[in-house]
Coordinates of C-alpha atoms in Angstrom, one line a residue:
X1 CA 3.1 94.0 -7.4
X2 CA 0.8 96.6 -6.0
X3 CA -2.9 95.4 -5.9
X4 CA -5.4 98.3 -7.2
X5 CA -8.3 97.9 -4.9
X6 CA -11.6 98.2 -6.9
X7 CA -14.3 100.7 -6.1
X8 CA -17.1 98.3 -6.4
X9 CA -17.9 94.6 -6.0
X10 CA -20.8 92.3 -5.3
X11 CA -19.9 90.8 -2.2
X12 CA -17.4 92.4 0.5
X13 CA -15.9 90.2 3.1
X14 CA -14.4 91.6 6.3
X15 CA -11.6 89.5 7.6
X16 CA -9.9 86.7 6.4
X17 CA -10.0 84.1 9.0
X18 CA -11.6 80.4 8.6
X19 CA -15.0 81.9 8.3
X20 CA -14.1 85.0 6.0
X21 CA -12.1 82.8 3.7
X22 CA -14.5 80.0 3.5
X23 CA -17.5 82.2 2.6
X24 CA -15.7 84.0 0.2
X25 CA -14.3 80.9 -1.3
X26 CA -18.0 79.6 -1.8
X27 CA -19.3 82.8 -3.5
X28 CA -16.7 83.3 -5.9
X29 CA -17.0 79.9 -6.9
X30 CA -20.8 80.5 -7.6
X31 CA -19.6 83.1 -9.9
X32 CA -19.9 86.2 -7.6
X33 CA -17.4 88.9 -7.3
X34 CA -16.1 88.9 -4.0
X35 CA -13.2 91.2 -2.3
X36 CA -11.9 90.3 1.1
X37 CA -10.3 92.9 3.4
X38 CA -8.0 91.5 6.1
X39 CA -6.2 94.0 8.4
X40 CA -3.3 91.4 9.3
X41 CA -0.5 90.2 7.2
X42 CA -1.0 86.1 6.9
X43 CA 0.4 83.9 8.2
X44 CA -0.4 85.7 11.6
X45 CA -0.6 83.9 15.0
X46 CA -4.2 82.8 16.4
X47 CA -5.1 80.4 19.4
X48 CA -7.6 77.7 18.8
X49 CA -5.6 74.8 17.8
X50 CA -7.8 71.6 18.3
X51 CA -10.2 71.1 15.3
X52 CA -13.3 69.2 15.3
X53 CA -14.2 65.9 12.8
X54 CA -16.3 68.2 10.7
X55 CA -13.3 70.2 9.3
X56 CA -12.6 67.3 6.8
X57 CA -15.9 67.3 5.1
X58 CA -15.9 71.3 5.1
X59 CA -12.6 71.3 3.8
X60 CA -13.8 68.8 1.2
X61 CA -16.3 70.7 -0.3
X62 CA -14.1 73.5 -1.0
X63 CA -11.3 71.2 -2.5
X64 CA -8.8 72.0 0.2
X65 CA -8.9 68.6 2.2
X66 CA -6.1 67.0 0.4
X67 CA -3.8 70.0 0.7
X68 CA -4.7 70.2 4.3
X69 CA -3.9 66.5 4.8
X70 CA -0.5 66.6 3.2
X71 CA 0.6 69.7 5.0
X72 CA 1.7 67.7 8.1
X73 CA -0.3 68.7 10.8
X74 CA -0.8 66.3 13.8
X75 CA -3.5 64.0 13.3
X76 CA -6.0 64.2 16.1
X77 CA -8.0 60.6 16.2
X78 CA -10.2 62.0 19.4
X79 CA -10.0 63.5 22.5
X80 CA -8.9 62.6 26.2
X81 CA -10.9 64.0 29.3
X82 CA -10.1 63.9 32.9
X83 CA -12.8 66.2 34.4
X84 CA -13.2 64.0 37.7
X85 CA -10.5 63.8 40.0
X86 CA -11.7 60.6 41.5
X87 CA -12.4 58.5 37.7
X88 CA -10.1 57.4 35.3
X89 CA -10.1 59.6 32.2
X90 CA -12.5 59.1 29.1
X91 CA -11.8 59.0 25.4
X92 CA -13.9 60.3 22.7
X93 CA -13.0 58.2 19.7
X94 CA -13.9 59.9 16.4
X95 CA -14.2 57.0 14.6
X96 CA -17.5 56.6 16.2
X97 CA -19.2 59.4 13.9
X98 CA -17.8 57.4 10.7
X99 CA -14.6 56.6 8.7
X100 CA -12.3 59.4 7.9
X101 CA -13.4 61.2 10.9
X102 CA -10.1 62.4 12.2
X103 CA -9.2 65.7 12.7
X104 CA -6.0 67.6 13.0
X105 CA -4.3 69.7 15.7
X106 CA -3.0 72.5 13.8
X107 CA -1.1 75.6 14.2
X108 CA -3.4 78.1 13.3
X109 CA -1.2 80.8 11.3
X110 CA -0.5 77.8 8.6
X111 CA -3.9 76.4 8.8
X112 CA -5.5 79.9 8.2
X113 CA -3.0 80.9 5.4
X114 CA -4.2 77.7 3.7
X115 CA -7.7 78.9 3.9
X116 CA -7.1 82.3 2.7
X117 CA -4.6 81.2 0.0
X118 CA -7.3 78.9 -1.3
X119 CA -9.7 81.7 -1.4
X120 CA -7.1 83.5 -3.9
X121 CA -6.9 80.7 -5.9
X122 CA -10.7 80.7 -6.4
X123 CA -10.4 84.1 -7.7
X124 CA -11.1 86.2 -4.7
X125 CA -9.3 89.6 -4.4
X126 CA -7.7 89.5 -1.2
X127 CA -6.4 92.5 0.5
X128 CA -4.3 92.1 3.5
X129 CA -3.0 94.9 5.8
X130 CA -6.4 96.5 5.0
X131 CA -8.7 97.5 7.8
X132 CA -12.2 98.3 7.3
X133 CA -12.8 101.4 9.7
X134 CA -16.4 102.4 8.7
X135 CA -19.6 101.2 7.2
X136 CA -22.0 103.6 5.3
X137 CA -25.6 102.9 5.3
X138 CA -28.7 103.6 3.2
X139 CA -30.0 105.1 6.5
X140 CA -30.4 104.1 10.1
X141 CA -27.9 100.9 10.4
X142 CA -30.7 99.4 12.4
X143 CA -33.0 99.1 9.9
X144 CA -31.0 99.9 6.5
X145 CA -29.0 98.2 4.0
X146 CA -25.1 98.8 4.3
X147 CA -23.7 100.0 1.0
X148 CA -20.1 100.9 1.3
X149 CA -17.0 100.6 3.6
X150 CA -14.1 102.9 4.3
X151 CA -10.6 101.4 4.6
X152 CA -7.2 102.4 5.4
X153 CA -3.9 100.1 5.3
X154 CA -0.6 99.9 6.6
X155 CA 1.0 101.9 3.8
X156 CA -1.1 105.0 4.8
X157 CA -3.7 104.8 1.9
X158 CA -7.2 104.8 2.5
X159 CA -10.4 104.9 0.4
X160 CA -13.9 103.2 0.0
X161 CA -15.8 100.8 -1.8
X162 CA -19.0 99.9 -2.7
X163 CA -21.0 96.8 -2.6
X164 CA -24.0 94.9 -2.9
X165 CA -23.8 92.6 -0.1
X166 CA -21.6 92.4 3.0
X167 CA -20.2 89.6 5.4
X168 CA -18.7 90.6 8.5
X169 CA -16.1 87.9 9.5
X170 CA -14.1 90.4 11.5
X171 CA -13.4 88.6 14.6
X172 CA -14.0 89.7 18.2
X173 CA -13.9 93.0 16.9
X174 CA -17.2 92.6 15.3
X175 CA -17.9 95.7 13.3
X176 CA -21.5 95.1 12.6
X177 CA -22.3 94.3 16.1
X178 CA -20.3 96.1 18.1
X179 CA -20.1 99.4 16.3
X180 CA -23.5 99.8 14.4
X181 CA -26.1 96.9 15.9
X182 CA -24.7 97.2 19.2
X183 CA -26.5 93.9 19.9
X184 CA -23.9 91.9 21.3
X185 CA -24.9 90.0 24.6
X186 CA -22.1 88.8 27.2
X187 CA -22.7 85.7 29.2
X188 CA -21.5 86.2 32.7
X189 CA -21.5 82.5 33.6
X190 CA -18.8 81.8 31.1
X191 CA -16.6 85.1 31.3
X192 CA -13.5 83.4 31.3
X193 CA -9.9 84.0 31.0
X194 CA -7.3 81.7 29.2
X195 CA -3.3 81.7 29.7
X196 CA -1.1 79.5 27.5
X197 CA 2.2 78.9 26.9
X198 CA 4.4 76.3 24.8
X199 CA 6.6 73.3 25.6
X200 CA 8.9 71.0 24.1
X201 CA 9.6 67.3 25.2
X202 CA 6.0 66.8 26.7
X203 CA 4.8 63.2 26.4
X204 CA 1.8 62.7 24.2
X205 CA -1.5 60.7 25.2
X206 CA -1.4 57.2 23.8
X207 CA 2.1 57.6 22.0
X208 CA 2.5 54.7 20.0
X209 CA -1.2 53.4 20.0
X210 CA -4.3 54.6 17.8
X211 CA -4.9 57.5 20.3
X212 CA -1.4 59.1 19.5
X213 CA -2.2 62.8 18.7
X214 CA -5.4 63.3 20.7
X215 CA -5.3 66.3 23.1
X216 CA -5.7 66.2 26.8
X217 CA -8.4 68.0 28.7
X218 CA -8.3 68.0 32.2
X219 CA -10.4 69.9 35.3
X220 CA -8.2 71.8 38.0
X221 CA -8.3 69.9 41.2
X222 CA -9.5 72.9 43.1
X223 CA -12.5 73.0 40.5
X224 CA -11.7 76.6 39.3
X225 CA -11.2 75.8 36.0
X226 CA -9.9 73.3 33.2
X227 CA -6.6 72.8 31.1
X228 CA -5.6 71.7 27.8
X229 CA -2.5 70.2 26.3
X230 CA -2.6 69.9 22.4
X231 CA 0.5 68.1 20.5
X232 CA 1.6 70.1 17.4
X233 CA 3.5 68.9 14.5
X234 CA 6.3 71.1 15.0
X235 CA 7.2 69.4 18.0
X236 CA 5.6 71.8 20.7
X237 CA 2.6 71.2 23.2
X238 CA 0.3 73.9 23.8
X239 CA -0.6 73.9 27.2
X240 CA -3.4 76.4 28.5
X241 CA -5.7 77.0 31.5
X242 CA -9.2 78.6 31.4
X243 CA -11.0 79.8 34.4
X244 CA -13.6 82.5 35.3
X245 CA -12.2 85.9 35.2
X246 CA -13.1 86.2 39.0
X247 CA -10.9 83.0 40.1
X248 CA -8.4 84.2 37.5
X249 CA -8.1 87.5 39.5
X250 CA -8.2 86.1 42.8
X251 CA -5.3 84.1 42.3
X252 CA -3.1 86.5 40.8
X253 CA -3.9 88.8 43.7
X254 CA -2.0 86.4 45.7
X255 CA 1.4 87.6 46.8
X256 CA 4.7 85.9 46.2
X257 CA 7.1 84.8 49.0
X258 CA 8.7 87.9 48.1
X259 CA 5.4 90.2 48.5
X260 CA 5.1 90.6 44.9
X261 CA 2.1 90.0 42.4
X262 CA 3.1 86.9 40.2
X263 CA 3.9 87.7 36.7
X264 CA 1.7 86.3 33.9
X265 CA 4.0 83.3 33.4
X266 CA 4.6 82.9 37.4
X267 CA 0.9 82.8 37.7
X268 CA 0.5 80.4 34.7
X269 CA 3.1 77.6 36.0
X270 CA 1.8 77.9 39.3
X271 CA -1.7 76.4 38.3
X272 CA 0.4 73.3 37.1
X273 CA -0.1 72.0 41.0
X274 CA -3.8 71.8 40.2
X275 CA -3.2 69.5 37.3
X276 CA -1.4 66.3 38.0
X277 CA -2.5 64.9 34.4
X278 CA -0.6 67.7 32.9
X279 CA 2.1 67.2 35.1
X280 CA 2.5 63.6 34.3
X281 CA 2.7 64.3 30.4
X282 CA 5.5 67.1 31.1
X283 CA 7.6 64.8 33.2
X284 CA 11.2 65.2 33.5
X285 CA 11.5 65.9 29.9
X286 CA 9.0 68.7 29.3
X287 CA 10.7 72.2 29.0
X288 CA 8.7 75.3 29.2
X289 CA 9.5 77.8 26.2
X290 CA 10.6 81.2 27.6
X291 CA 8.5 84.0 26.5
X292 CA 5.8 82.2 25.3
X293 CA 3.0 82.9 27.6
X294 CA 0.0 84.5 26.2
X295 CA -3.4 85.4 27.9
X296 CA -6.7 86.4 26.5
X297 CA -10.3 87.0 27.9
X298 CA -12.5 84.1 26.4
X299 CA -15.6 85.8 27.0
X300 CA -18.9 84.1 25.8
X301 CA -21.2 86.0 23.8
X302 CA -23.8 86.1 21.2
X303 CA -25.8 88.6 19.0
X304 CA -29.6 89.2 18.9
X305 CA -29.4 88.8 15.1
X306 CA -26.7 87.6 12.8
X307 CA -28.1 89.1 9.6
X308 CA -30.3 92.2 8.0
X309 CA -30.7 93.8 4.8
X310 CA -28.0 92.4 2.3
X311 CA -25.5 91.6 5.1
X312 CA -24.4 88.4 7.2
X313 CA -22.4 87.9 10.3
X314 CA -20.3 84.9 11.1
X315 CA -17.8 83.5 13.4
X316 CA -16.4 85.3 16.1
X317 CA -17.7 88.6 14.7
X318 CA -21.2 87.0 15.6
X319 CA -20.7 84.8 18.9
X320 CA -18.4 82.8 20.9
X321 CA -19.0 80.0 23.1
X322 CA -16.1 79.0 25.0
X323 CA -12.6 77.3 24.3
X324 CA -13.7 74.2 25.7
X325 CA -14.8 71.4 22.8
X326 CA -12.7 73.5 20.1
X327 CA -16.1 74.7 18.2
X328 CA -14.8 78.1 17.0
X329 CA -13.6 77.0 13.6
X330 CA -16.6 74.9 13.1
X331 CA -19.2 77.4 14.0
X332 CA -17.3 80.0 11.7
X333 CA -17.7 77.7 8.8
X334 CA -21.2 76.9 9.5
X335 CA -21.8 80.4 9.5
X336 CA -19.6 80.9 6.0
X337 CA -21.9 78.3 4.4
X338 CA -25.4 79.9 5.9
X339 CA -24.0 83.1 4.5
X340 CA -23.1 82.0 1.0
X341 CA -26.4 79.7 0.8
X342 CA -28.9 82.6 1.8
X343 CA -27.0 85.4 -0.2
X344 CA -27.2 83.1 -3.3
X345 CA -30.9 82.3 -2.4
X346 CA -31.6 85.9 -2.2
X347 CA -29.6 87.1 -5.3
X348 CA -31.3 84.5 -7.3
X349 CA -34.9 85.0 -6.1
X350 CA -35.4 81.6 -4.7
X351 CA -36.4 83.3 -1.4
X352 CA -37.6 86.8 0.0
X353 CA -34.4 88.5 1.5
X354 CA -36.1 88.6 4.9
X355 CA -36.7 84.9 4.9
X356 CA -32.9 84.3 3.8
X357 CA -31.9 86.2 6.7
X358 CA -34.2 84.5 9.1
X359 CA -32.9 81.2 7.9
X360 CA -29.2 82.5 8.6
X361 CA -29.9 83.9 11.9
X362 CA -31.6 80.5 12.8
X363 CA -28.8 78.3 11.6
X364 CA -25.9 80.3 13.2
X365 CA -28.1 80.5 16.5
X366 CA -28.6 76.7 16.5
X367 CA -24.9 75.7 16.1
X368 CA -23.8 78.2 18.8
X369 CA -26.6 76.9 21.2
X370 CA -25.8 73.2 20.5
X371 CA -22.1 73.8 21.4
X372 CA -22.9 75.9 24.3
X373 CA -24.8 73.1 26.0
X374 CA -22.0 70.9 25.2
X375 CA -19.6 73.4 27.0
X376 CA -22.1 73.6 30.1
X377 CA -22.5 69.8 30.1
X378 CA -18.7 69.6 30.7
X379 CA -18.7 72.5 33.1
X380 CA -21.4 70.8 35.2
X381 CA -19.3 67.5 35.0
X382 CA -16.2 69.5 36.4
X383 CA -18.5 71.4 39.0
X384 CA -17.5 74.6 37.9
X385 CA -20.8 76.3 36.5
X386 CA -20.7 79.5 38.5
X387 CA -24.0 81.2 37.7
X388 CA -27.4 80.7 36.3
X389 CA -27.4 80.6 32.6
X390 CA -31.3 80.6 32.0
X391 CA -31.3 84.7 32.1
X392 CA -28.3 84.7 29.5
X393 CA -30.0 82.4 26.6
X394 CA -30.8 83.6 23.3
X395 CA -34.5 82.4 23.8
X396 CA -35.6 81.8 20.4
X397 CA -32.6 80.0 19.2
X398 CA -32.5 77.9 22.4
X399 CA -36.2 76.7 21.6
X400 CA -35.3 75.8 17.9
X401 CA -32.1 73.6 19.3
X402 CA -34.3 72.4 22.2
X403 CA -36.8 71.2 19.7
X404 CA -34.4 68.8 17.6
X405 CA -33.4 67.3 21.4
X406 CA -36.6 66.8 22.4
X407 CA -36.8 63.3 21.8
X408 CA -33.3 62.9 23.6
X409 CA -34.7 64.7 26.7
X410 CA -38.4 63.8 26.8
X411 CA -39.0 60.9 24.3
X412 CA -42.0 62.6 22.8
X413 CA -43.9 63.6 25.8
X414 CA -43.1 67.0 26.0
X415 CA -44.5 69.7 23.8
X416 CA -44.0 72.7 25.8
X417 CA -42.6 75.7 23.9
X418 CA -41.9 77.9 27.0
X419 CA -38.4 78.3 28.2
X420 CA -37.9 76.8 31.7
X421 CA -34.9 76.2 34.2
X422 CA -36.0 72.6 34.0
X423 CA -35.6 72.5 30.1
X424 CA -32.3 74.3 30.5
X425 CA -31.1 71.7 33.0
X426 CA -32.3 68.8 31.3
X427 CA -30.0 69.9 28.1
X428 CA -27.3 70.3 30.3
X429 CA -27.6 66.8 31.6
X430 CA -27.9 65.3 28.1
X431 CA -24.8 66.6 27.0
X432 CA -23.0 66.1 30.3
X433 CA -23.1 62.3 29.2
X434 CA -20.4 63.2 26.2
X435 CA -17.8 63.3 29.1
X436 CA -19.4 60.7 31.4
X437 CA -16.1 59.2 33.0
X438 CA -17.9 55.9 33.5
X439 CA -18.3 55.0 30.1
X440 CA -15.3 53.4 28.2
X441 CA -14.5 51.6 24.8
X442 CA -15.1 48.2 26.5
X443 CA -18.6 49.2 27.7
X444 CA -19.5 50.2 24.3
X445 CA -18.1 46.8 22.8
X446 CA -20.1 44.8 25.6
X447 CA -23.0 46.8 24.2
X448 CA -22.6 46.3 20.9
X449 CA -22.3 42.6 21.4
X450 CA -25.4 42.3 23.6
X451 CA -27.8 44.8 21.5
X452 CA -26.1 44.5 18.1
X453 CA -24.0 46.7 16.1
X454 CA -26.9 48.3 14.2
X455 CA -28.3 49.7 17.5
X456 CA -25.1 50.8 19.0
X457 CA -24.1 52.6 16.2
X458 CA -23.9 56.5 15.2
X459 CA -25.8 55.6 12.1
X460 CA -28.9 54.3 14.2
X461 CA -31.8 57.0 15.1
X462 CA -31.4 58.8 18.3
X463 CA -33.3 56.8 20.8
X464 CA -34.2 59.2 23.6
X465 CA -34.8 58.6 27.3
X466 CA -38.0 56.6 27.1
X467 CA -36.6 54.1 24.6
X468 CA -33.3 53.8 26.4
X469 CA -35.0 53.2 29.6
X470 CA -37.2 50.7 28.3
X471 CA -34.6 48.8 26.4
X472 CA -31.9 48.6 29.2
X473 CA -34.1 48.1 32.3
X474 CA -31.6 47.8 34.9
X475 CA -28.5 47.6 33.0
X476 CA -27.1 51.1 34.0
X477 CA -23.8 50.6 32.2
X478 CA -25.4 50.1 28.8
X479 CA -27.9 52.9 29.7
X480 CA -25.0 55.2 29.8
X481 CA -23.5 54.1 26.7
X482 CA -26.9 54.8 24.8
X483 CA -27.2 58.1 26.4
X484 CA -23.6 59.0 25.4
X485 CA -24.4 58.1 21.8
X486 CA -27.4 60.1 21.7
X487 CA -25.4 63.2 23.0
X488 CA -22.9 62.2 20.1
X489 CA -25.5 62.1 17.4
X490 CA -26.9 65.4 18.5
X491 CA -23.4 67.0 18.0
X492 CA -22.6 64.7 14.8
X493 CA -25.7 66.2 12.8
X494 CA -23.4 69.2 12.5
X495 CA -20.4 67.4 11.1
X496 CA -21.1 66.7 7.6
X497 CA -21.9 69.5 5.2
X498 CA -24.7 67.5 3.3
X499 CA -26.8 67.2 6.4
X500 CA -28.0 70.7 5.9
X501 CA -30.0 69.2 2.8
X502 CA -32.0 67.3 5.4
X503 CA -32.6 69.9 8.4
X504 CA -35.4 72.2 7.5
X505 CA -35.2 75.7 9.0
X506 CA -38.2 77.8 8.4
X507 CA -39.6 75.8 5.7
X508 CA -36.3 75.6 3.6
X509 CA -33.5 73.4 3.1
X510 CA -30.1 74.0 1.9
X511 CA -29.1 73.0 -1.5
X512 CA -25.3 72.3 -1.4
X513 CA -24.7 71.6 -5.0
X514 CA -21.5 73.4 -6.4
X515 CA -22.7 76.2 -8.9
X516 CA -26.2 75.9 -7.5
X517 CA -25.9 76.9 -3.7
X518 CA -29.1 78.2 -2.4
X519 CA -32.2 77.1 -0.7
X520 CA -35.1 75.4 -1.5
X521 CA -38.5 74.4 0.0
X522 CA -38.3 71.4 2.5
X523 CA -40.2 68.3 1.0
X524 CA -43.8 67.8 2.4
X525 CA -43.9 64.9 4.9
X526 CA -46.3 62.2 4.0
X527 CA -48.6 60.5 6.7

């Protein structure tokens, strides 16, 4: 049956990936008319297969957790990191964040299709094979409101649709940022290239143990990049390599013994010589699937803003950190919730539209900045930070994120609001502790025995540098345990949907009640 596209809608969502589908579902569920236009036909291939523990909670909020759990995706209990060649690998156990905090390794074509079908189930009018080509504004796109979009589809038809609100979830194409606002900022230090392929017969990390299903992340021994090995539920393993584009080009320029430049697959397979851990997993049984090699430019970027009058930008349409630590889907869903909250708040008159925009910009910016420093901490651990990062930061969002980590970095001593290279370095040092190869489960168990389970817990408050130093004295092992847990707590605050209700931004907190999504004044602090 041919769907007739409406001429008008309350909310138009461009893009049916995780961010677009999630935002559309929330707004339709709140009683608003939503139309979603997606250029591709789902299911469609997409990279980004390893999920974070937040996914369960976010899916639960849109009634999709059980369906995803029953789908058969490979359960991900944690992740294993081998970032230093001379020290044994370290394991991050997701159960530290609480019960039921396992995630999944997913085949994205299947995962994204589940999310899009869920949007349809909630009443969203979804039009696939329909590309938004142009947007009309009330005036100058820099300062005025978008009012209509022009579309064309695979069948050759075209048309336009008027709307009250626009959500740009158009992925890397980012129609609002790249075509109209022109406010995308690239990061030279993370101008990376990824190349990957698929294998059968690869041994899994921790097969037969509670670690089974955990992906493997390893630094190249030449310190030019890192690799992933992610087991998938169809029996294949995704193996990829990420390095700065300059390093990638230099390697691709090395001629083969026959005097030819290597093919993409030859270049990809050649990187295995720098990956002893991956080679051990492949072993004698692993077989590369011919023709499965793919490559993408995983350039890191952000935008100077993610909203404007009656529009919101979310997911890769607004920013992208890096493939390390698998934050893309998480940040897309955070942006989707923020877009829904702020649109509802503005529609319902709970806040001025200008304040709703500021809330969205800050929420998306903080999430992006937090994971940026997780990545930079890991890169520092791997000794592959190639350029200074200070000039590539979004200063306002950095300061907001830094305020949240001030106790972790300086105790309560530092009150300076000025962005400095020392502050950036200190943030990187904090998140480097997430991947400290010297901290293991037995160290955490010993710390709990000596200091008490209540203190060595993800539910305990962030201790901060001063308190950790006073508590542990010369106990360096336990000091590293507390530092790692402080860093984990800093990320874990992103993982629960309801945490948005207790995190004030510009004086407002989220109201995460179905049927009453919006913003409300943050409670006043007493004393």
